[in-house]
Coordinates of C-alpha atoms in Angstrom, one line a residue:
Chain A
M5 CA 100.5 55.2 93.3
R6 CA 104.3 54.9 93.2
P7 CA 106.1 55.7 89.9
S8 CA 107.1 52.1 89.4
Q9 CA 103.5 51.0 89.9
R10 CA 102.4 53.7 87.5
L11 CA 104.9 52.5 85.0
I12 CA 103.7 48.9 85.2
A13 CA 100.1 50.1 84.8
I14 CA 100.9 52.3 81.8
A15 CA 103.0 49.5 80.2
F16 CA 100.2 47.0 80.6
I17 CA 97.5 49.3 79.2
A18 CA 99.7 50.3 76.3
A19 CA 100.5 46.7 75.5
A20 CA 96.9 45.6 75.7
S21 CA 95.7 48.5 73.5
S22 CA 98.4 48.5 70.9
G23 CA 98.4 44.9 69.9
R24 CA 97.0 44.1 66.5
P25 CA 93.3 43.7 66.6
V26 CA 91.6 40.5 65.6
R27 CA 92.3 40.1 61.9
A28 CA 92.7 36.9 60.0
Q29 CA 92.4 37.6 56.3
D30 CA 89.6 40.2 56.2
E31 CA 89.1 39.8 52.5
F32 CA 88.5 36.0 52.6
P33 CA 84.8 36.0 53.3
G34 CA 84.1 38.5 50.6
R35 CA 86.3 36.6 48.1
I36 CA 84.5 33.3 48.9
A37 CA 81.2 35.0 48.3
A38 CA 82.4 36.5 45.1
D39 CA 83.9 33.2 43.9
L40 CA 80.5 31.5 44.5
G41 CA 78.7 34.2 42.6
L42 CA 76.6 35.5 45.4
A43 CA 74.4 38.5 44.4
D44 CA 75.5 40.6 47.4
P45 CA 78.9 39.5 48.7
A46 CA 79.0 42.2 51.4
R47 CA 75.7 41.0 52.9
D48 CA 76.0 37.3 52.2
A49 CA 79.7 36.8 53.0
P50 CA 80.1 33.8 55.2
P51 CA 81.1 34.4 58.9
C52 CA 84.6 33.7 60.2
S53 CA 83.4 30.5 61.8
L54 CA 83.2 29.0 58.3
C55 CA 86.9 28.3 58.7
H56 CA 87.9 29.4 62.2
L57 CA 86.8 27.2 65.1
D58 CA 84.0 28.9 67.0
G59 CA 84.6 32.1 65.0
K60 CA 87.9 32.7 66.7
T61 CA 90.2 34.0 64.0
G62 CA 93.8 32.9 64.1
G63 CA 96.3 30.8 62.4
D64 CA 95.8 27.9 64.8
T65 CA 92.0 27.9 64.7
L66 CA 91.7 26.9 61.0
V67 CA 90.4 23.5 62.0
T68 CA 86.7 23.5 61.1
P69 CA 85.8 20.6 58.8
F70 CA 85.5 23.0 55.9
A71 CA 88.8 24.6 56.7
L72 CA 90.5 21.2 56.9
A73 CA 88.9 20.3 53.5
M74 CA 90.3 23.5 52.1
R75 CA 93.8 23.0 53.6
A76 CA 93.9 19.4 52.3
R77 CA 93.3 20.9 48.8
G78 CA 96.1 23.4 49.0
L79 CA 94.9 26.4 51.0
T80 CA 97.9 28.0 52.5
G81 CA 97.1 31.7 52.2
G82 CA 95.4 34.3 50.0
G83 CA 97.0 33.2 46.8
S84 CA 95.6 29.7 47.0
L85 CA 92.1 30.4 48.2
D86 CA 90.3 30.5 44.9
Q87 CA 91.9 27.2 43.6
A88 CA 91.3 25.4 46.9
L89 CA 87.6 26.5 46.9
A90 CA 87.3 25.4 43.3
R91 CA 88.6 21.9 44.3
V92 CA 86.2 21.7 47.2
G93 CA 83.4 22.4 44.8
A94 CA 84.7 20.0 42.1
D95 CA 85.1 17.2 44.7
R96 CA 81.5 17.9 45.9
V97 CA 82.8 17.9 49.5
D98 CA 80.0 17.6 52.1
S99 CA 81.9 18.2 55.4
D100 CA 78.9 17.7 57.7
G101 CA 77.4 14.8 55.8
D102 CA 73.9 16.5 55.7
G103 CA 73.5 15.8 52.0
A104 CA 74.1 19.5 50.9
I105 CA 77.6 20.0 49.5
D106 CA 79.7 22.7 51.1
V107 CA 79.7 25.3 48.3
D108 CA 75.9 25.0 48.0
E109 CA 75.5 25.5 51.8
I110 CA 77.7 28.6 51.8
A111 CA 75.8 30.1 48.9
A112 CA 72.5 29.4 50.7
G113 CA 73.8 31.0 54.0
S114 CA 73.9 27.8 56.0
D115 CA 76.9 26.3 57.8
P116 CA 78.7 23.5 56.0
N117 CA 80.3 22.5 59.3
S118 CA 77.0 21.7 61.0
A119 CA 74.4 19.1 60.0
A120 CA 72.0 21.0 62.1
S121 CA 72.3 24.0 59.8
V122 CA 70.7 23.4 56.5
P123 CA 69.8 25.6 53.6
T124 CA 66.6 27.5 54.1
P125 CA 64.6 28.4 51.0
G126 CA 64.3 32.2 50.5
T127 CA 67.3 33.2 52.5
T128 CA 71.0 33.5 51.7
T129 CA 72.1 35.6 54.7
P130 CA 74.3 33.6 57.0
V131 CA 73.9 33.5 60.8
P132 CA 76.5 35.9 62.3
D133 CA 79.2 34.8 64.7
P134 CA 79.1 35.9 68.4
Q135 CA 80.5 39.3 69.2
L136 CA 83.4 39.0 71.6
G137 CA 84.2 41.3 74.5
C138 CA 82.5 42.9 77.4
A139 CA 82.1 46.2 75.5
V140 CA 79.4 44.6 73.4
A141 CA 78.1 42.1 75.9
G142 CA 76.4 44.6 78.1
R143 CA 76.0 44.5 81.8
S144 CA 76.9 41.3 83.4
R145 CA 73.8 40.8 85.4
G146 CA 74.7 37.1 85.9
D147 CA 78.0 38.1 87.6
G148 CA 76.3 40.5 90.0
A149 CA 73.6 38.0 91.1
A150 CA 76.2 35.2 91.5
I151 CA 78.6 37.4 93.5
G152 CA 75.7 38.6 95.7
V153 CA 74.9 34.9 96.6
V154 CA 78.5 34.4 97.7
V155 CA 78.8 37.6 99.7
A156 CA 75.5 36.8 101.5
A157 CA 76.6 33.3 102.3
A158 CA 80.0 34.5 103.6
F159 CA 78.3 37.2 105.7
M160 CA 75.9 34.7 107.2
W161 CA 78.7 32.2 107.9
R162 CA 80.8 34.9 109.6
R163 CA 77.9 36.0 111.8
H164 CA 77.3 32.3 112.7
R165 CA 81.0 31.9 113.7
H166 CA 81.4 35.3 115.4
P167 CA 78.1 36.4 116.9
R168 CA 78.0 40.1 118.1
R169 CA 78.5 40.6 121.8
G170 CA 76.8 43.4 123.7
P171 CA 78.9 45.6 126.2
E172 CA 79.9 43.8 129.4
K173 CA 77.7 44.7 132.4
G174 CA 79.0 47.6 134.4
K175 CA 81.2 48.9 131.6
A176 CA 80.2 51.9 129.5
R177 CA 80.8 52.0 125.8
G178 CA 83.7 53.9 124.3
Chain B
M20 CA 84.7 42.7 106.6
P21 CA 85.8 46.1 108.1
N22 CA 88.6 44.2 110.0
F23 CA 89.8 42.7 106.8
V24 CA 89.9 46.1 105.0
A25 CA 91.9 47.7 107.8
A26 CA 94.2 44.7 108.1
S27 CA 94.7 44.5 104.4
S28 CA 95.6 48.2 104.1
S29 CA 98.4 47.9 106.6
V30 CA 99.6 44.6 105.2
A31 CA 99.6 46.0 101.7
G32 CA 101.8 48.8 102.8
E33 CA 104.2 46.3 104.4
A34 CA 104.2 44.3 101.2
V35 CA 105.2 47.2 99.1
R36 CA 108.1 48.0 101.5
R37 CA 109.2 44.4 101.4
V38 CA 109.5 44.2 97.6
S39 CA 113.2 44.5 96.9
R40 CA 114.5 46.9 94.2
R41 CA 116.0 43.8 92.4
G42 CA 112.7 42.1 92.5
L43 CA 110.8 45.0 91.2
R44 CA 113.3 45.3 88.3
A45 CA 112.8 41.6 87.6
G46 CA 109.1 42.1 87.7
L47 CA 109.1 44.9 85.2
I48 CA 111.2 42.9 82.8
A49 CA 108.8 39.9 83.2
V50 CA 105.7 42.1 82.7
G51 CA 107.3 43.5 79.6
L52 CA 108.1 40.0 78.2
V53 CA 104.6 38.8 79.0
L54 CA 102.8 41.7 77.5
S55 CA 105.0 42.5 74.5
A56 CA 104.5 39.2 72.7
G57 CA 100.9 39.3 71.6
P58 CA 99.8 35.8 72.2
L59 CA 97.3 33.6 70.5
A60 CA 95.5 30.7 72.1
S61 CA 96.3 30.3 75.7
Q62 CA 96.6 27.6 78.3
A63 CA 96.8 27.4 82.0
E64 CA 98.9 24.7 83.8
A65 CA 97.2 21.6 85.0
Y66 CA 99.1 18.4 85.7
P67 CA 96.8 15.5 86.6
W68 CA 99.7 13.1 86.7
M69 CA 100.7 14.6 90.0
I70 CA 98.8 11.7 91.4
R71 CA 102.0 9.8 91.2
H72 CA 103.3 12.0 94.1
D73 CA 100.1 11.2 96.1
H74 CA 98.6 14.6 95.2
H75 CA 95.1 13.2 94.5
G76 CA 93.3 16.5 95.1
C77 CA 94.0 19.8 93.4
G78 CA 92.9 22.5 95.9
Q79 CA 96.0 22.3 98.1
C80 CA 98.2 23.5 95.2
H81 CA 95.8 25.7 93.2
M82 CA 93.5 28.5 94.0
D83 CA 90.9 26.7 91.9
P84 CA 89.7 23.8 94.1
S85 CA 89.4 21.7 90.9
G86 CA 92.9 22.5 89.8
A87 CA 94.8 24.5 87.1
G88 CA 96.0 28.1 87.1
L89 CA 97.3 30.2 90.0
L90 CA 99.3 28.3 92.6
T91 CA 99.1 28.5 96.3
A92 CA 102.3 28.8 98.3
Y93 CA 102.2 25.1 99.0
G94 CA 101.7 24.5 95.3
R95 CA 104.8 26.5 94.5
E96 CA 106.8 24.5 97.0
Q97 CA 105.6 21.2 95.6
G98 CA 106.3 22.4 92.1
D99 CA 109.8 23.4 93.0
E100 CA 110.3 20.0 94.8
E101 CA 108.7 17.5 92.4
L102 CA 108.7 19.0 88.9
P103 CA 112.2 20.0 87.8
M104 CA 115.0 17.6 86.8
R105 CA 117.7 17.1 89.4
Y106 CA 121.2 17.6 88.2
R107 CA 122.9 16.9 91.5
A108 CA 122.0 15.3 94.8
A109 CA 120.2 17.6 97.2
P110 CA 122.7 19.0 99.8
E111 CA 122.5 17.8 103.4
G112 CA 119.8 19.7 105.1
G113 CA 117.8 20.1 101.9
D114 CA 117.8 22.6 99.1
T115 CA 118.4 26.3 100.0
F116 CA 116.9 27.9 96.8
R117 CA 114.3 30.5 97.3
G118 CA 111.0 29.6 95.9
G119 CA 108.1 31.9 95.0
L120 CA 107.2 34.4 92.5
L121 CA 110.0 35.0 89.9
W122 CA 112.2 32.4 91.6
G123 CA 112.0 34.2 94.9
A124 CA 112.6 37.8 93.7
F125 CA 109.3 38.9 95.2
E126 CA 108.1 38.4 98.7
T127 CA 104.4 38.8 99.1
P128 CA 102.3 38.6 102.2
D129 CA 100.7 35.3 103.1
W130 CA 97.3 36.5 101.9
L131 CA 98.4 37.5 98.4
L132 CA 99.2 35.2 95.6
L133 CA 100.8 36.4 92.4
G134 CA 101.7 34.5 89.3
A135 CA 102.1 34.6 85.5
G136 CA 102.3 32.1 82.7
L137 CA 104.3 32.4 79.5
R138 CA 104.1 29.7 76.8
G139 CA 105.4 30.0 73.3
A140 CA 105.4 27.5 70.5
V141 CA 106.4 26.7 66.9
L142 CA 103.7 24.7 65.1
E143 CA 104.1 22.8 61.9
T144 CA 100.9 21.3 60.4
K145 CA 99.8 19.5 57.3
V146 CA 96.4 18.3 56.3
S147 CA 96.3 15.6 53.6
G148 CA 94.1 12.9 52.3
A149 CA 92.0 14.7 49.7
P150 CA 91.6 13.1 46.3
V151 CA 94.3 14.0 43.8
G152 CA 93.4 17.2 42.0
S153 CA 93.7 18.1 38.4
P154 CA 97.3 18.9 37.1
G155 CA 98.5 22.2 38.4
S156 CA 96.0 22.5 41.2
P157 CA 97.5 23.2 44.6
S158 CA 98.3 20.3 46.9
A159 CA 98.5 20.0 50.7
Q160 CA 101.5 21.8 52.2
W161 CA 103.2 22.1 55.5
T162 CA 102.4 25.4 57.2
A163 CA 104.4 26.9 60.0
S164 CA 103.1 29.1 62.8
L165 CA 104.9 30.9 65.6
I166 CA 102.5 31.0 68.5
L167 CA 102.6 32.7 71.9
M168 CA 100.1 30.4 73.5
Q169 CA 99.9 32.1 76.9
A170 CA 100.8 35.4 78.5
D171 CA 98.7 35.8 81.5
L172 CA 99.1 37.6 84.8
R173 CA 97.3 36.1 87.8
A174 CA 96.5 37.2 91.3
G175 CA 94.7 35.7 94.2
I176 CA 93.7 36.6 97.7
R177 CA 93.3 34.2 100.7
A178 CA 92.4 36.1 103.8
G179 CA 90.7 34.1 106.4
G180 CA 87.9 32.4 104.5
F181 CA 87.7 35.0 101.8
R182 CA 89.0 34.0 98.4
A183 CA 89.3 35.9 95.2
S184 CA 91.3 35.2 92.0
A185 CA 91.6 36.9 88.6
S186 CA 93.7 36.6 85.5
V187 CA 94.4 39.1 82.8
G188 CA 96.3 38.6 79.6
A189 CA 96.7 39.8 76.1
V190 CA 96.0 38.0 72.8
N191 CA 96.3 39.0 69.2
D192 CA 93.5 36.7 68.0
A193 CA 89.8 36.4 68.9
S194 CA 89.0 34.8 72.2
Y195 CA 85.8 33.9 74.1
A196 CA 87.6 35.4 77.1
A197 CA 88.0 38.8 75.6
I198 CA 87.2 41.9 77.8
T199 CA 87.9 44.4 75.1
G200 CA 90.1 44.4 72.1
N201 CA 93.2 42.4 72.8
L202 CA 92.7 42.2 76.6
V203 CA 91.3 38.9 78.0
S204 CA 90.4 37.6 81.4
R205 CA 89.9 33.9 81.5
E206 CA 89.1 33.7 85.2
H207 CA 87.8 36.2 87.7
W208 CA 85.8 35.1 90.8
V209 CA 85.2 35.8 94.5
G210 CA 84.4 33.1 97.0
Y211 CA 84.4 31.9 100.5
A212 CA 86.1 28.8 102.0
F213 CA 84.4 27.0 104.9
D214 CA 85.8 24.5 107.4
H215 CA 89.5 24.8 106.4
D216 CA 88.8 24.8 102.7
A217 CA 86.7 21.6 102.8
Y218 CA 83.9 23.6 101.2
V219 CA 84.5 26.5 98.8
L220 CA 81.7 28.6 97.3
R221 CA 82.7 30.8 94.3
A222 CA 81.0 33.1 91.8
G223 CA 82.4 34.6 88.7
R224 CA 84.0 33.3 85.6
M225 CA 85.5 29.9 86.2
N226 CA 86.7 26.7 84.5
L227 CA 83.9 24.1 84.2
P228 CA 84.2 21.2 86.5
F229 CA 84.2 18.2 84.1
G230 CA 86.6 15.4 83.4
I231 CA 90.4 15.4 83.6
R232 CA 91.7 18.9 83.7
S233 CA 95.0 18.9 81.6
I234 CA 96.9 21.2 79.3
E235 CA 96.1 19.2 76.2
H236 CA 93.1 21.4 75.5
T237 CA 92.6 20.3 71.9
L238 CA 91.9 16.6 72.8
W239 CA 88.4 15.7 71.6
I240 CA 87.3 14.9 75.2
R241 CA 87.9 18.6 76.0
R242 CA 87.0 20.1 72.6
E243 CA 83.6 18.3 72.1
T244 CA 82.5 18.7 75.7
R245 CA 83.6 22.4 75.6
T246 CA 85.3 22.0 78.9
D247 CA 88.9 23.0 78.2
I248 CA 90.9 25.4 80.3
N249 CA 91.9 27.6 77.3
D250 CA 88.9 29.9 77.0
A251 CA 85.9 27.7 77.6
Q252 CA 85.3 29.2 81.0
Q253 CA 81.8 30.4 81.9
H254 CA 80.2 32.7 84.4
G255 CA 78.3 31.1 87.2
V256 CA 78.2 29.9 90.8
A257 CA 80.2 26.8 91.9
F258 CA 80.4 24.8 95.1
A259 CA 83.3 22.5 95.7
Y260 CA 84.0 19.9 98.4
N261 CA 87.4 18.5 99.0
S262 CA 88.5 15.8 101.4
S263 CA 91.3 13.2 101.3
I264 CA 89.1 10.7 99.5
V265 CA 86.5 12.7 97.7
R266 CA 86.6 15.9 95.6
A267 CA 83.6 17.2 93.9
E268 CA 82.3 20.4 92.4
V269 CA 79.0 21.5 90.9
M270 CA 78.6 24.7 89.0
G271 CA 75.4 26.5 87.9
V272 CA 76.3 27.9 84.5
L273 CA 74.9 31.3 83.8
G274 CA 76.6 31.8 80.5
N275 CA 79.7 33.6 79.1
Y276 CA 78.9 37.3 79.6
Q277 CA 81.9 38.2 77.5
I278 CA 80.1 37.3 74.3
S279 CA 76.9 38.5 72.8
P280 CA 74.1 38.5 71.9
D281 CA 72.5 36.7 74.8
G282 CA 71.2 33.9 72.6
Y283 CA 74.7 32.5 72.3
R284 CA 75.2 32.1 76.0
Q285 CA 74.9 28.5 77.3
R286 CA 73.0 28.0 80.6
G287 CA 72.7 24.9 82.7
Y288 CA 75.1 23.0 85.0
S289 CA 78.4 21.2 85.1
A290 CA 79.5 18.8 87.8
S291 CA 82.3 16.4 88.5
V292 CA 83.1 14.0 91.4
E293 CA 86.2 12.0 92.0
V294 CA 86.8 9.3 94.6
V295 CA 90.2 8.0 95.8
P296 CA 89.6 4.4 96.9
R297 CA 93.3 3.9 97.6
S298 CA 96.5 5.7 97.1
G299 CA 97.4 6.1 93.4
V300 CA 93.9 5.4 92.2
A301 CA 91.2 8.0 91.5
V302 CA 87.9 7.4 89.6
G303 CA 85.4 10.0 88.7
A304 CA 82.3 10.9 86.8
S305 CA 81.1 14.1 85.1
S306 CA 77.9 15.5 83.9
L307 CA 77.0 18.6 82.0
V308 CA 73.7 20.0 80.5
T309 CA 73.4 23.4 78.9
H310 CA 70.9 25.1 76.6
A311 CA 71.5 28.0 74.2
A312 CA 69.0 29.8 72.1
R313 CA 71.6 29.8 69.4
D314 CA 74.5 27.4 69.8
F315 CA 77.6 29.1 68.4
E316 CA 78.7 26.0 66.7
L317 CA 75.5 24.4 65.4
K318 CA 73.9 27.9 64.8
V319 CA 70.5 26.7 66.0
E320 CA 68.7 26.4 69.4
T321 CA 70.3 23.4 71.1
L322 CA 70.3 21.4 74.3
R323 CA 73.7 19.9 74.9
Q324 CA 74.6 17.1 77.2
A325 CA 77.9 15.4 78.1
H326 CA 78.2 12.6 80.7
G327 CA 81.3 10.6 81.3
L328 CA 83.7 8.7 83.4
F329 CA 87.4 9.2 84.0
V330 CA 90.2 7.5 85.8
R331 CA 93.7 8.4 87.0
I332 CA 96.0 5.5 88.1
S333 CA 99.6 5.4 89.2
P334 CA 100.4 1.7 89.7
V335 CA 104.1 2.5 90.1
V336 CA 105.6 6.0 90.7
P337 CA 107.1 6.5 87.2
L338 CA 103.8 5.6 85.4
V339 CA 100.5 7.4 85.4
I340 CA 97.5 6.3 83.2
L341 CA 94.7 8.7 82.5
G342 CA 91.5 7.7 80.8
E343 CA 88.3 9.4 80.0
A344 CA 85.2 8.6 78.0
D345 CA 82.3 11.0 77.4
L346 CA 78.9 10.6 75.8
V347 CA 78.1 13.9 74.0
M348 CA 74.5 14.5 73.0
H349 CA 73.2 17.4 70.9
S350 CA 69.5 18.1 70.6
P351 CA 69.0 20.8 68.0
A352 CA 65.5 22.3 67.9
G353 CA 63.3 20.6 65.4
M354 CA 66.0 18.0 64.4
P355 CA 66.9 14.5 65.6
S356 CA 69.3 14.3 68.5
T357 CA 72.8 12.9 68.0
K358 CA 74.8 10.8 70.4
G359 CA 78.5 10.9 70.1
L360 CA 81.4 9.4 72.0
A361 CA 84.8 11.0 72.8
S362 CA 87.5 9.1 74.5
A363 CA 91.2 9.4 75.4
L364 CA 93.8 7.2 77.0
Q365 CA 97.1 8.6 78.1
G366 CA 100.2 7.1 79.6
D367 CA 102.8 9.3 81.3
V368 CA 106.2 7.8 82.1
E369 CA 108.7 9.8 84.2
P370 CA 111.9 7.6 84.3
L371 CA 113.8 10.5 85.7
Q372 CA 112.4 13.4 87.7
G373 CA 111.5 16.1 85.3
L374 CA 111.5 14.0 82.1
H375 CA 108.1 12.8 80.9
F376 CA 107.4 10.5 77.9
I377 CA 103.7 10.8 77.1
L378 CA 101.6 8.7 74.7
T379 CA 98.0 9.5 74.0
G380 CA 95.3 7.8 71.9
E381 CA 91.9 9.4 71.3
T382 CA 88.7 8.8 69.3
W383 CA 85.7 10.8 68.4
T384 CA 82.5 9.4 67.0
P385 CA 80.0 12.3 66.3
G386 CA 76.9 10.3 66.1
G387 CA 74.1 10.8 63.6
T388 CA 73.5 8.7 60.5
G389 CA 76.4 7.9 58.2
T390 CA 79.1 9.5 60.3
A391 CA 82.3 7.6 60.7
S392 CA 84.8 7.8 63.6
S393 CA 87.9 9.8 63.9
F394 CA 91.1 8.6 65.5
G395 CA 94.2 10.2 66.8
G396 CA 97.6 9.5 68.3
W397 CA 99.9 11.9 70.2
A398 CA 103.5 11.4 71.4
A399 CA 105.3 13.9 73.5
I400 CA 108.4 14.6 75.5
D401 CA 108.1 17.1 78.3
W402 CA 111.3 18.2 80.0
F403 CA 111.1 20.3 83.1
C404 CA 114.7 21.5 82.7
F405 CA 114.7 24.1 85.4
R406 CA 112.5 25.2 88.2
Q407 CA 109.4 26.8 86.8
V408 CA 110.6 26.1 83.2
D409 CA 109.7 23.3 80.8
V410 CA 110.2 22.5 77.2
R411 CA 107.9 20.1 75.3
L412 CA 107.9 18.4 71.9
D413 CA 104.7 16.9 70.5
F414 CA 104.0 14.8 67.4
M415 CA 100.3 14.6 66.7
W416 CA 98.4 12.6 64.0
R417 CA 94.7 12.4 63.4
R418 CA 92.6 10.5 60.8
M419 CA 89.4 12.5 60.7
A420 CA 86.1 11.7 59.1
F421 CA 84.0 14.7 57.9
G422 CA 81.0 13.7 55.9
T423 CA 82.4 12.6 52.6
D424 CA 86.0 13.5 53.4
R425 CA 88.7 11.4 55.1
L426 CA 91.6 13.6 56.1
D427 CA 94.9 13.2 57.9
A428 CA 96.2 16.0 60.0
T429 CA 99.8 15.8 61.1
A430 CA 101.5 18.3 63.4
L431 CA 104.8 19.0 65.2
L432 CA 104.7 21.3 68.1
L433 CA 107.7 22.6 70.1
Q434 CA 106.8 24.6 73.2
G435 CA 108.6 26.5 75.8
H436 CA 106.9 27.3 79.1
I437 CA 107.7 29.5 82.1
Y438 CA 105.5 30.0 85.1
L439 CA 106.5 33.0 87.2

């Protein structure tokens, strides 16, 4: 590898590795759990998808129905979280229209953004968000099988278009 | 295959020798810019309004036969010719600028395609409409964000019938395209093209063939069908057909193998077909059915369906009308199914080459008992000020219904975009 190519590779790896890891406001789930008086905030803290679309943390993904309800009631950062949450509770906001208000759903471990997720008696532990990245996703067996189909099809097509020929009569190989 | 390997080795050596020192310096600077910025949500490029230039199909300009992302050599030529604003008449004999990667700084062999996309934005948003709170309680505020929406490197190979393409980029927020940490790969696939690209078989991580593929990935027609080109790609096998009057693609969806556990992966199919009955008119239909043991949004086992129609019309060259409507159905296990409807209608007027005025209206009705509809409007100016560079200003407003809440979201978005 030439020095310039090595430099590009090093720069790329360094940039990709040194960027800030995924981090919205790490303390928000725990603070929400504490504000709602959950017995075990560490275990029962809501997942990131409570506020972040599909669980993808970021400033521009605060668009779940619950997050919008919080933002409409003054959530702009850590200092406004508790008051915005109090307003959501006081207004008895039910973002998914399933009859259970948002703060009750969070306390019960269900998702206030989804009418299909309803409080389940006897449990307060929320459903965790997906883990992201190949490092936790395991072997991509789906990829291997799919690529195998394409390679086989390409090979068969190539054989069809360019069939092998034997040596011409009277001529030795090599 | 052995012939390809031998040929590609000698061609690769020739390619390295042909890269000029100036081009390599420019490339290092570009790579540094792309990777140093730590982007957030990302987009590829997809311009369905190219139908105004009689580009009904997508595969001639893009590696992806259904459009978006890495450009072919022909796609770069057309982009240089038809996108940027003209500030003077073309000289006799035609323009003499060098097209290609980094405005012609790099020469690559015919079988190798390289590209990159860089998009940054300033976003101001406000969510209002909640009942007035008690005195002293916080009220809705404008919030500002500086976003790097895209910083991806892309490469593709076209050698005989063999096709391959991959993108890699960096983010500083979570993404369903994550490989590890901050590194993402939205697309990576191998394939084979038959009969002069009339048929393309691909396998890997790809955009879902569904509806109108455009850069407005937050529209409800894209968001609720989960078919945007941001990071909604899935692993699977896709077969595409392209002719002058029909383009179609069907994909067997095997799931997103860059998330876990397996229960969150959606499996099924997605398909789209578009017919061009006459120049400047294209009509299409899409269908998608997937199942997940645990839907990442609904949090329960769910069968999802989306079926819709779309249309692209250019009655006169400066005007393109895009329309799409999709029926979105969720069938969560043990619960009643819901039928929702997402729709969008967009007009794109280009009075001068390179200057677009875009108006969009959209609706979303989730379905289910007691759910009201949401509406939105979007006005934008997109200025392709130079070759491979555009600046865009968007004003967006949505009136949204969430259960008991009726909220207004207003946003101003200023974007700068370069494709290299």
